[in-house]
Amino acid sequence: MKKTLFDKIWDAHVVKKMDNGSDLLFIDRQFIHEVTSPQAFAGLRERGVPVLFPSRVTATADHNVPTRNQHLPVKDEMSAKQIRELEKNCRENGVELFGLGHRYNGIVHVIGPELGLTRPGMTIVCGDSHTSTHGALGTVAFGIGTSQVEQVLATQCLLGEKPKRMRITVSGKLSAGVAAKDVILHIIAALGAAGGNGHFVEYAGNTVDAMSVEERMTICNMSIEMGARGGLIAPDEKTMAYVAGRTFSPPPGDMNEALAYWSSLYTDAGAVFDAEYFFDAEKIVPMITYGTSPAQALPVDGWIPGNAENEKRALDYMHFNAGDRLVGKKIDFVFIGSCTNGRIEDLRAVAGLVAGKKIAESVTAWIVPGSKEVETQARAEGLDRILESAGFEFRQPGCSACLGMNEDKIPGGKYCVSTGNRNFEGRQGPGARTILAAPLTAAAAALYGYIKDVRTILN
Amino acid sequence: MEKFSTLISKIVCFDADDIDTDQVIPARFLKRTEKTGFGDALFHDLRYCADGSLRDSFPLNLARGDEQVLVAGKNFGCGSSREHAAWALRDFGFRAILAPSFADIFRINALNNGLLPVILPAEFIREIMTLSAREQVTVLVDLEKEEVAVSGTSLRSSFPVDAYRKRCLLNGYDDTGLMLTMTEEILRFEMSRPYQKII
């Protein structure tokens, strides 16, 4: 039978088919962090049950950590307690923790791939909806709630129905100044915030093939913003090269077996999807959001719509008017980072655009590396100096202003161009107005102090 | 998990689509390490103005406090996987949410906390909301019969619910209890798989 990539990986992990049609699915690796795990460990204690496979669990502190002075005690007492709780739970249960300041610390979806913990063919979960990021390496990876975190700690399995299959094919060559972020925002705007509900998405086509593994992570990362359970991309030579030689990758002696398995991970010709969409890369331009859902995105030089009831509410919140253009709109903050766009290629792109220039005086710009390794690499390449001379604050790794859980918040009423993944009401702080964009568009906004079509300033 | 069988309750309507879990409970309130105590933060930034005063127009602020049913627009609970959203709704007193559709992760989180996500036709939700704008509405949510009825009217609708999930809710079982009975099969599976060294 012809199988999709998703089916191949899912089916290989079914321990047992249940009477009601759901599957008991084995999970190869669970990532945990400080915010969605303490209640799961408490549940285990109440049941008197140990962690079944501690070696299949990896922990990091990322959501609720400061991005300055990480060597000092965490000031906020509740945050400090949450981090201590993670340390205690990991210690008591034999779970490896890459805590604050550790050389492998960072945003969970950045460190998994960069450490070689995320490998093709795996099933991966985390109590975080952007777990789909790991799908860029050909894994079935998805976000879960804390009750399920507890289930996976206790049994290394999840119980649930297999999602439907969707394929999104993007073909053609992207124009200069158009990034992976623009591609995924374009897709989400077309399909809507619930367009992927109940589905697992495979991204395919020669546009995706041409992307780097990091760009593919940006694509898969935002699958949840159209409601999809996850997103994945078939591994190819780039994936193999990316995975080989990383800290926790299989040793060279096992790589032949690995490559043989990984090269079987593709959708068979003629396999059937429940839904299919096609996009033309040449029609995709730099994108920007105007509302309070990532689906409310439009071409950076486009006009704001505003007919639907939800759009009116969003425009009220954003203080935008239907029919206006975003180009030229004054902004106050720029945030570059997150599991969507906090990797080394993102930092290089921003540094490349702002090198030798100064950001607008009216703008506060934060650049937050996705991990300690990204930070170290950026320093080694001198990117920190380029960015700081341009006026950016170069911070330490964490989720930071993407979700406004720590002190990195945008004040109410202020506009922030963010390379994060959500522009929900209050996402970056109460009353904060978030405009999502790709790193280049965000960097251009930092330089000018207003929204700029990055294509007009590229050589 | 607390059992759920039949519920008769007044309702609160929040007439918006795509209500994300950041609105249900903003991230800065996720610092507690318990499952309790999140009710005060439910819809915090919609319930309160920046100066801390109550925003009178927000439906939850017009409620009496004994409503156990929330009625909302489609794709309720989209965005972040934070189960704190389900905990906050439960802590505030809600036992069921009626909507035309739910985001996948939220739906699972709700079911794991004895909070019943009730999927109803969009027209039926619209009728309840219209009625609620005029008068106080009481609904009967009957999980056994898989049916919702509006008191004093002929409005009623069946709703879909997975048989296994229904049994769990009616009896107060959770998945973990069942899964723990299968540990031996899980261990056997883990040992017998190919590609042990690489995945």
XYZ file of C-alpha atoms in Angstrom:
658
model
C 0.000 0.000 0.000
C 1.210 3.495 -0.867
C 2.006 5.401 2.280
C 2.632 9.011 3.104
C 5.744 10.005 5.044
C 3.534 10.760 8.030
C 1.908 7.298 7.872
C 5.273 5.563 7.659
C 6.569 7.206 10.829
C 3.293 7.067 12.772
C 2.569 3.424 11.906
C 6.086 2.337 12.907
C 5.369 3.693 16.393
C 1.986 2.100 17.073
C 2.369 -0.208 20.063
C -1.250 -1.287 19.926
C -4.467 -0.421 18.147
C -7.243 0.186 20.645
C -10.855 -0.999 20.289
C -12.147 2.536 19.705
C -9.811 3.070 16.754
C -7.237 5.175 18.570
C -3.566 4.225 18.685
C -1.187 3.711 21.559
C 1.724 5.614 20.046
C 5.304 5.211 21.234
C 7.197 8.473 21.680
C 10.936 8.371 20.992
C 11.760 11.632 22.734
C 9.973 14.026 24.992
C 11.333 17.520 25.569
C 10.195 19.257 28.729
C 10.543 22.802 30.058
C 9.847 24.636 33.297
C 6.329 25.933 32.547
C 4.341 22.890 31.426
C 6.093 20.110 33.377
C 5.824 20.720 37.166
C 2.188 19.607 37.366
C 3.047 16.484 35.332
C 5.756 15.454 37.800
C 3.365 16.192 40.675
C 0.865 13.842 39.000
C 3.491 11.084 38.847
C 4.231 11.548 42.535
C 0.529 11.310 43.385
C 0.252 8.077 41.416
C 3.513 6.737 42.846
C 4.773 6.053 39.325
C 8.371 6.621 38.098
C 9.486 8.080 34.757
C 9.523 4.998 32.509
C 12.444 6.012 30.234
C 14.390 8.912 31.772
C 16.932 8.676 28.940
C 14.181 9.534 26.423
C 13.439 12.829 28.156
C 15.442 16.057 27.736
C 14.817 19.197 29.756
C 15.652 22.859 29.250
C 14.644 26.121 30.910
C 13.508 28.575 28.246
C 10.003 30.080 28.567
C 10.357 31.870 31.856
C 14.031 32.798 32.072
C 15.646 36.240 32.036
C 17.637 37.143 28.925
C 20.092 39.316 30.840
C 22.490 38.417 33.665
C 21.694 34.720 33.520
C 24.644 34.096 35.865
C 22.818 35.933 38.677
C 19.918 34.506 40.747
C 16.553 34.905 38.982
C 14.886 37.970 40.515
C 11.212 37.081 40.108
C 10.462 34.685 42.980
C 7.742 32.704 41.145
C 9.992 32.291 38.113
C 12.903 31.227 40.295
C 10.652 28.664 41.999
C 9.496 27.285 38.649
C 13.109 26.830 37.539
C 14.089 25.220 40.898
C 11.149 22.844 40.555
C 12.411 21.750 37.127
C 15.901 21.169 38.544
C 14.495 19.114 41.419
C 12.196 17.045 39.212
C 15.001 16.280 36.755
C 17.419 15.368 39.540
C 14.943 13.078 41.310
C 13.921 11.327 38.106
C 17.270 11.043 36.335
C 16.286 13.379 33.498
C 19.056 15.319 31.742
C 18.595 19.064 32.172
C 20.257 21.805 30.162
C 19.457 24.526 32.665
C 20.100 28.223 32.655
C 23.705 28.982 31.710
C 24.429 25.423 30.498
C 26.251 25.398 27.176
C 23.406 23.373 25.644
C 20.631 25.559 27.101
C 18.169 27.302 24.840
C 14.693 27.270 23.386
C 13.543 23.667 23.318
C 12.851 23.659 19.565
C 16.212 25.208 18.776
C 18.339 22.885 20.918
C 16.671 19.601 19.879
C 17.829 19.786 16.266
C 21.137 21.555 16.926
C 22.230 18.939 19.489
C 21.313 16.030 17.234
C 18.580 14.883 19.643
C 16.019 15.343 16.870
C 16.577 12.794 14.124
C 14.571 11.659 11.089
C 11.912 9.027 11.688
C 11.371 9.857 15.338
C 8.179 10.689 17.197
C 8.720 13.740 19.387
C 6.452 15.578 21.817
C 6.733 18.542 24.149
C 4.313 20.547 26.219
C 4.535 23.335 23.686
C 2.539 23.869 20.520
C 5.582 24.769 18.405
C 6.999 21.260 18.755
C 6.129 20.865 15.066
C 9.455 22.679 14.406
C 11.244 19.327 14.725
C 9.224 18.054 11.750
C 11.684 19.874 9.490
C 14.030 16.920 10.005
C 11.423 14.357 8.981
C 9.940 13.609 12.386
C 6.368 13.341 13.619
C 6.512 16.051 16.275
C 3.622 17.756 18.004
C 2.614 19.808 21.015
C 0.684 18.355 23.948
C -0.879 19.503 27.214
C 0.490 18.803 30.666
C -1.761 15.762 31.329
C -0.197 14.229 28.247
C 3.298 15.250 29.387
C 2.536 13.182 32.485
C 1.302 10.265 30.358
C 4.480 10.260 28.297
C 6.663 10.477 31.405
C 4.766 7.522 32.879
C 4.410 5.330 29.796
C 6.473 6.880 26.954
C 3.239 6.677 24.969
C 0.204 8.720 23.986
C -3.276 7.504 23.310
C -5.120 9.158 20.486
C -6.597 9.144 17.052
C -4.319 9.398 14.087
C -4.692 12.851 12.494
C -5.676 13.234 8.851
C -3.037 13.901 6.201
C -2.559 17.166 4.367
C 0.094 18.049 1.815
C 1.108 21.583 0.960
C 3.259 21.826 -2.138
C 5.186 25.020 -2.875
C 6.846 25.232 -6.281
C 9.082 27.757 -7.982
C 11.858 30.137 -7.061
C 11.435 32.653 -4.266
C 12.236 36.267 -5.125
C 15.018 38.210 -3.414
C 13.972 39.400 0.036
C 11.352 36.660 0.453
C 12.085 34.355 3.383
C 10.729 31.074 4.748
C 8.711 33.115 7.263
C 6.981 34.910 4.402
C 6.142 31.562 2.785
C 4.500 30.178 5.906
C 2.637 33.423 6.658
C 1.385 33.386 3.066
C 0.132 29.800 3.521
C -1.503 30.501 6.903
C -3.242 33.604 5.535
C -4.627 31.493 2.674
C -5.801 28.553 4.807
C -6.953 30.446 7.896
C -6.381 29.945 11.631
C -8.336 26.673 11.629
C -7.507 25.511 8.086
C -5.299 22.694 9.308
C -7.368 21.519 12.297
C -7.253 17.748 12.690
C -4.468 17.376 10.110
C -0.778 16.659 10.015
C 0.863 18.616 7.197
C 3.632 17.488 4.883
C 5.371 20.413 3.160
C 6.773 19.482 -0.236
C 7.767 20.917 -3.605
C 10.979 22.278 -5.070
C 10.741 25.534 -3.092
C 10.901 23.530 0.126
C 13.633 21.296 -1.328
C 15.715 24.390 -2.022
C 15.434 25.624 1.572
C 18.078 25.085 4.220
C 17.168 22.851 7.160
C 16.842 25.953 9.363
C 14.442 27.590 6.901
C 12.403 24.389 6.908
C 12.196 24.653 10.709
C 10.621 28.095 10.337
C 8.026 26.579 7.987
C 7.160 23.576 10.194
C 7.235 25.725 13.347
C 4.137 27.687 12.421
C 1.951 24.721 11.401
C -0.038 25.171 14.616
C -0.982 28.715 13.568
C -3.330 27.203 10.996
C -4.478 24.668 13.563
C -2.493 21.697 12.245
C -1.318 19.078 14.726
C 2.123 19.203 13.168
C 4.131 19.679 10.012
C 6.946 17.675 8.503
C 9.304 17.562 5.552
C 10.888 14.459 4.031
C 14.562 14.164 4.943
C 17.028 14.628 2.072
C 20.799 14.992 1.708
C 20.699 18.364 3.449
C 18.926 16.776 6.421
C 21.472 13.943 6.582
C 24.340 16.431 6.445
C 22.675 18.575 9.128
C 22.211 15.677 11.547
C 25.624 14.044 11.053
C 28.267 14.854 13.636
C 26.123 16.748 16.136
C 26.635 16.312 19.875
C 24.076 13.523 20.338
C 23.909 12.225 16.758
C 24.576 8.518 16.197
C 28.307 7.737 16.244
C 29.932 7.346 12.798
C 29.757 3.529 13.110
C 25.950 3.644 13.268
C 25.489 6.249 10.578
C 25.211 3.772 7.700
C 22.256 2.084 9.367
C 20.808 5.504 10.086
C 21.154 6.682 6.502
C 19.562 3.496 5.168
C 16.532 4.057 7.381
C 16.289 7.784 6.828
C 16.383 7.448 3.045
C 13.218 5.301 3.237
C 11.336 8.236 4.734
C 9.391 9.819 1.899
C 5.818 9.803 0.637
C 5.287 7.009 -1.892
C 4.186 8.105 -5.350
C 0.412 7.747 -5.493
C -0.127 7.936 -1.718
C -3.389 9.679 -0.888
C -3.839 12.791 1.249
C -7.086 13.935 2.857
C -6.373 17.484 1.683
C -3.902 19.018 -0.758
C -2.938 22.624 -1.456
C -0.564 24.097 -4.006
C 1.269 27.403 -3.893
C 3.347 29.259 -6.448
C 6.563 30.577 -4.858
C 6.884 33.341 -7.426
C 3.642 34.893 -6.172
C 4.874 35.049 -2.581
C 6.180 38.428 -1.371
C 7.374 39.669 2.041
C 4.439 39.323 4.434
C 3.298 41.217 7.494
C 0.405 40.813 9.921
C -2.173 43.507 10.537
C -4.404 41.786 13.098
C -4.364 39.557 16.144
C -4.082 36.169 14.460
C -1.160 34.961 12.332
C -3.765 34.267 9.648
C -4.398 38.015 9.439
C -1.341 38.540 7.273
C -0.947 40.350 3.982
C 1.773 41.385 1.512
C 3.875 44.103 3.144
C 2.805 46.593 0.446
C -0.853 45.543 0.579
C -3.990 47.192 1.961
C -5.629 46.161 5.238
C -8.965 44.392 4.762
C -11.534 44.561 7.514
C -14.924 43.257 6.599
C -15.311 40.274 8.904
C -16.463 40.764 12.500
C -13.247 39.280 13.938
C -11.193 41.599 11.746
C -12.983 44.644 13.139
C -12.159 43.574 16.663
C -8.544 42.951 15.653
C -8.227 46.336 13.947
C -9.670 48.056 17.031
C -7.036 46.371 19.141
C -4.239 47.226 16.697
C -5.525 50.766 16.083
C -5.415 50.164 12.340
C -8.081 51.056 9.795
C -9.410 48.933 6.997
C -8.026 50.258 3.713
C -4.789 51.564 5.264
C -1.348 50.361 4.237
C 1.224 49.168 6.752
C 4.173 50.465 4.761
C 5.245 53.680 6.469
C 3.551 52.878 9.813
C 5.685 53.987 12.724
C 6.793 51.246 15.122
C 8.378 51.315 18.588
C 10.021 47.941 19.197
C 11.673 45.227 17.166
C 12.048 41.718 18.561
C 14.208 39.215 16.740
C 14.357 35.716 18.152
C 12.036 32.808 19.143
C 11.748 29.182 18.036
C 10.520 30.520 14.697
C 13.409 32.848 13.859
C 16.075 32.675 16.568
C 18.645 30.530 14.778
C 22.081 31.474 13.455
C 20.894 31.997 9.853
C 18.305 34.488 11.140
C 20.935 36.395 13.103
C 23.239 36.417 10.081
C 20.472 37.788 7.856
C 19.751 40.616 10.285
C 23.430 41.396 10.820
C 23.951 41.425 7.061
C 21.269 44.068 6.588
C 22.184 46.349 9.496
C 25.997 46.105 9.279
C 27.505 49.574 9.338
C 24.097 51.227 9.840
C 22.199 52.553 12.862
C 18.669 51.700 13.898
C 16.181 54.555 14.207
C 16.464 56.494 17.473
C 12.806 55.944 18.272
C 13.174 52.146 18.157
C 14.151 49.705 20.905
C 15.485 46.559 19.273
C 16.175 43.264 21.044
C 17.853 40.316 19.418
C 17.605 37.138 21.444
C 19.545 34.070 20.263
C 17.552 30.850 20.296
C 20.189 28.972 22.242
C 23.550 29.212 23.965
C 25.125 27.548 20.922
C 23.556 30.158 18.634
C 24.822 32.896 20.958
C 28.318 31.396 21.014
C 28.376 30.985 17.242
C 27.132 34.546 16.710
C 29.899 35.881 18.966
C 32.482 33.754 17.155
C 31.364 35.323 13.859
C 31.374 38.826 15.349
C 27.628 39.245 14.771
C 27.134 40.504 18.335
C 29.448 43.467 17.638
C 27.767 44.283 14.325
C 24.331 44.171 15.937
C 25.329 46.129 19.022
C 27.039 48.838 16.949
C 23.824 49.152 14.967
C 21.916 49.732 18.213
C 20.457 46.280 18.940
C 20.530 44.838 22.447
C 22.127 41.413 22.066
C 20.547 39.252 24.765
C 21.008 35.766 26.218
C 18.884 32.831 25.004
C 15.226 32.247 25.856
C 11.687 32.580 24.544
C 11.711 36.193 25.742
C 9.308 38.706 24.206
C 7.739 36.132 21.892
C 5.331 35.265 24.671
C 5.948 37.959 27.286
C 6.245 35.603 30.212
C 9.460 37.006 31.648
C 10.241 40.730 31.984
C 10.801 41.151 28.225
C 7.397 42.691 27.520
C 6.199 45.328 25.091
C 4.344 48.175 26.857
C 0.612 48.558 26.213
C -0.235 50.487 23.046
C 3.259 50.158 21.566
C 3.912 48.527 18.209
C 6.436 45.717 17.988
C 7.617 44.083 14.786
C 8.313 40.557 15.967
C 9.898 37.553 14.298
C 7.945 35.366 16.741
C 4.953 33.268 15.858
C 1.931 34.927 17.461
C 0.338 38.351 17.335
C -2.509 37.436 19.698
C -3.971 40.168 21.895
C -1.617 40.703 24.814
C 0.823 38.067 23.607
C 3.866 40.304 24.143
C 2.366 42.044 27.180
C -1.007 43.578 28.104
C -2.110 45.894 25.296
C 1.012 45.265 23.213
C 0.460 45.454 19.448
C 2.426 42.800 17.621
C 3.229 42.796 13.918
C 4.699 39.495 12.733
C 7.325 39.483 10.014
C 10.453 37.785 8.721
C 13.851 38.758 10.187
C 14.764 40.955 7.188
C 11.491 42.891 7.354
C 11.916 43.298 11.118
C 15.501 44.499 10.659
C 14.370 47.008 8.022
C 11.715 48.325 10.427
C 14.414 48.758 13.067
C 16.566 50.798 10.692
C 13.798 53.100 9.479
C 11.522 53.257 12.521
C 8.580 52.376 10.347
C 7.388 49.443 8.228
C 9.452 49.200 5.078
C 9.220 46.858 2.103
C 12.620 45.206 2.422
C 12.766 44.615 -1.335
C 13.181 48.355 -1.853
C 16.440 48.474 0.122
C 18.129 45.284 -1.090
C 20.749 45.671 -3.794
C -10.740 13.245 37.156
C -14.124 14.568 38.218
C -17.060 12.718 36.642
C -19.356 14.383 34.140
C -22.828 13.097 33.325
C -25.565 15.723 33.208
C -25.377 19.441 33.765
C -28.137 22.024 34.064
C -26.707 25.513 34.116
C -27.038 29.128 33.076
C -24.645 30.206 30.356
C -22.120 32.928 29.575
C -21.640 33.839 25.903
C -18.349 35.100 24.472
C -19.260 35.868 20.890
C -15.920 35.634 19.092
C -14.164 33.140 16.835
C -10.592 31.936 17.297
C -10.402 32.695 21.032
C -6.783 31.721 21.676
C -5.398 30.346 24.924
C -3.287 33.498 25.394
C -6.598 35.313 25.849
C -7.957 32.562 28.088
C -4.911 33.000 30.329
C -1.965 35.280 29.459
C 1.538 33.787 29.754
C 2.567 35.925 32.720
C 0.064 34.002 34.865
C 1.592 30.612 34.049
C 4.210 30.733 36.788
C 2.336 28.645 39.356
C 3.534 25.064 39.691
C 0.135 23.717 40.811
C -2.991 22.996 38.759
C -5.117 25.212 40.973
C -5.405 28.941 41.512
C -5.665 29.991 37.853
C -9.342 31.047 37.961
C -8.530 34.640 38.929
C -6.429 35.004 35.793
C -9.116 33.626 33.444
C -9.562 36.059 30.518
C -7.592 38.504 32.678
C -6.792 41.163 30.109
C -10.356 41.127 28.793
C -11.943 41.234 32.241
C -9.766 44.046 33.561
C -8.681 47.413 32.176
C -5.033 48.419 32.330
C -5.699 50.269 35.624
C -7.099 47.119 37.237
C -10.755 48.159 37.120
C -13.365 45.745 35.766
C -14.209 46.114 32.072
C -17.992 46.267 32.365
C -18.713 45.237 28.814
C -16.935 41.882 29.018
C -19.520 39.060 29.257
C -17.829 37.325 32.167
C -18.181 40.505 34.218
C -21.928 40.555 33.597
C -22.291 36.966 34.777
C -23.669 36.038 38.178
C -20.874 33.628 38.974
C -22.856 30.397 39.067
C -22.727 29.769 35.303
C -20.991 26.500 34.440
C -21.375 26.663 30.667
C -19.431 28.952 28.325
C -20.702 29.461 24.770
C -18.150 30.659 22.219
C -17.364 30.982 18.511
C -15.502 28.563 16.295
C -11.955 27.286 16.806
C -12.070 27.930 20.547
C -8.737 27.397 22.321
C -6.399 27.859 19.373
C -2.720 28.681 19.793
C -0.626 27.710 22.783
C -0.913 24.170 24.209
C -1.008 25.518 27.793
C -3.295 23.253 29.816
C -3.500 26.174 32.225
C -6.338 27.378 29.975
C -8.413 24.313 30.856
C -7.399 24.591 34.526
C -8.388 28.274 34.637
C -11.803 27.567 33.079
C -12.399 24.724 35.553
C -11.128 26.760 38.481
C -13.523 29.570 37.566
C -16.377 27.083 37.632
C -16.976 26.047 34.021
C -17.764 22.373 33.295
C -18.680 22.601 29.601
C -17.919 24.788 26.588
C -20.319 24.948 23.662
C -18.796 25.976 20.328
C -18.998 25.120 16.621
C -15.405 23.795 16.738
C -12.372 23.539 18.991
C -8.635 23.611 18.435
C -7.206 20.092 18.717
C -4.834 20.471 21.671
C -7.327 22.448 23.750
C -10.026 19.835 23.135
C -7.744 17.077 24.459
C -6.680 19.200 27.452
C -10.304 19.940 28.305
C -11.272 16.263 28.135
C -8.349 15.382 30.406
C -9.731 17.773 33.024
C -13.405 16.874 33.103
C -14.251 19.981 31.046
C -16.595 18.905 28.261
C -15.995 20.446 24.810
C -19.404 20.291 23.125
C -19.328 20.662 19.334
C -22.633 22.043 18.042
C -23.786 23.352 14.656
C -22.844 27.016 14.121
C -26.540 27.953 13.600
C -27.457 26.376 16.927
C -24.712 28.359 18.714
C -25.937 31.512 16.941
C -29.501 30.883 18.171
C -28.328 30.417 21.756
C -26.306 33.630 21.564
C -29.201 35.584 20.074
C -31.546 34.281 22.763
C -29.005 35.006 25.470
C -28.800 38.660 24.370
C -32.503 38.982 25.288
C -32.923 36.769 28.325
C -31.108 34.524 30.740
C -30.595 31.141 29.139
C -30.375 27.802 30.926
C -29.133 24.718 29.112
C -29.163 21.010 29.800
C -25.983 19.232 28.737
C -26.623 15.499 28.781
C -23.490 13.490 28.054
C -25.272 10.146 28.405
C -27.758 11.071 25.649
C -25.183 13.205 23.776
C -27.628 16.064 23.625
C -27.907 19.748 24.519
C -31.322 21.344 25.136
C -32.224 24.957 25.877
C -34.684 25.338 28.748
C -38.093 26.825 27.886
C -37.567 26.424 24.138
C -37.720 23.670 21.558
C -34.026 24.175 20.803
C -32.094 20.967 21.101
C -29.174 19.360 19.316
C -27.148 16.201 19.546
C -23.369 16.436 19.728
C -20.608 14.020 18.733
C -18.467 12.420 21.393
C -15.994 9.562 21.136
C -17.324 6.468 22.941
C -14.081 5.947 24.869
C -13.918 9.587 25.969
C -17.548 9.427 26.996
C -16.890 6.384 29.166
C -13.903 8.140 30.774
C -15.953 11.242 31.583
C -18.991 9.353 32.867
C -16.789 7.289 35.186
C -14.102 9.831 36.011
C -11.335 7.676 34.451
C -8.248 9.201 32.884
C -6.073 7.889 30.039
C -3.023 7.479 32.224
C -4.690 4.865 34.423
C -5.516 2.751 31.381
C -2.113 3.284 29.779
C -0.297 2.193 32.929
C -1.939 -1.226 32.598
C -0.120 -1.631 29.260
C 3.430 -0.960 30.483
C 4.617 -4.472 29.730
C 3.491 -4.259 26.098
C 5.172 -0.878 25.819
C 8.465 -2.198 27.165
C 8.307 -5.178 24.816
C 7.650 -2.869 21.866
C 10.579 -0.639 22.757
C 12.968 -3.605 22.908
C 11.801 -5.300 19.730
C 11.922 -2.322 17.359
C 14.458 -1.980 14.573
C 16.838 1.006 14.458
C 17.349 0.921 18.234
C 20.623 2.753 18.052
C 19.484 5.672 15.962
C 16.049 6.703 17.167
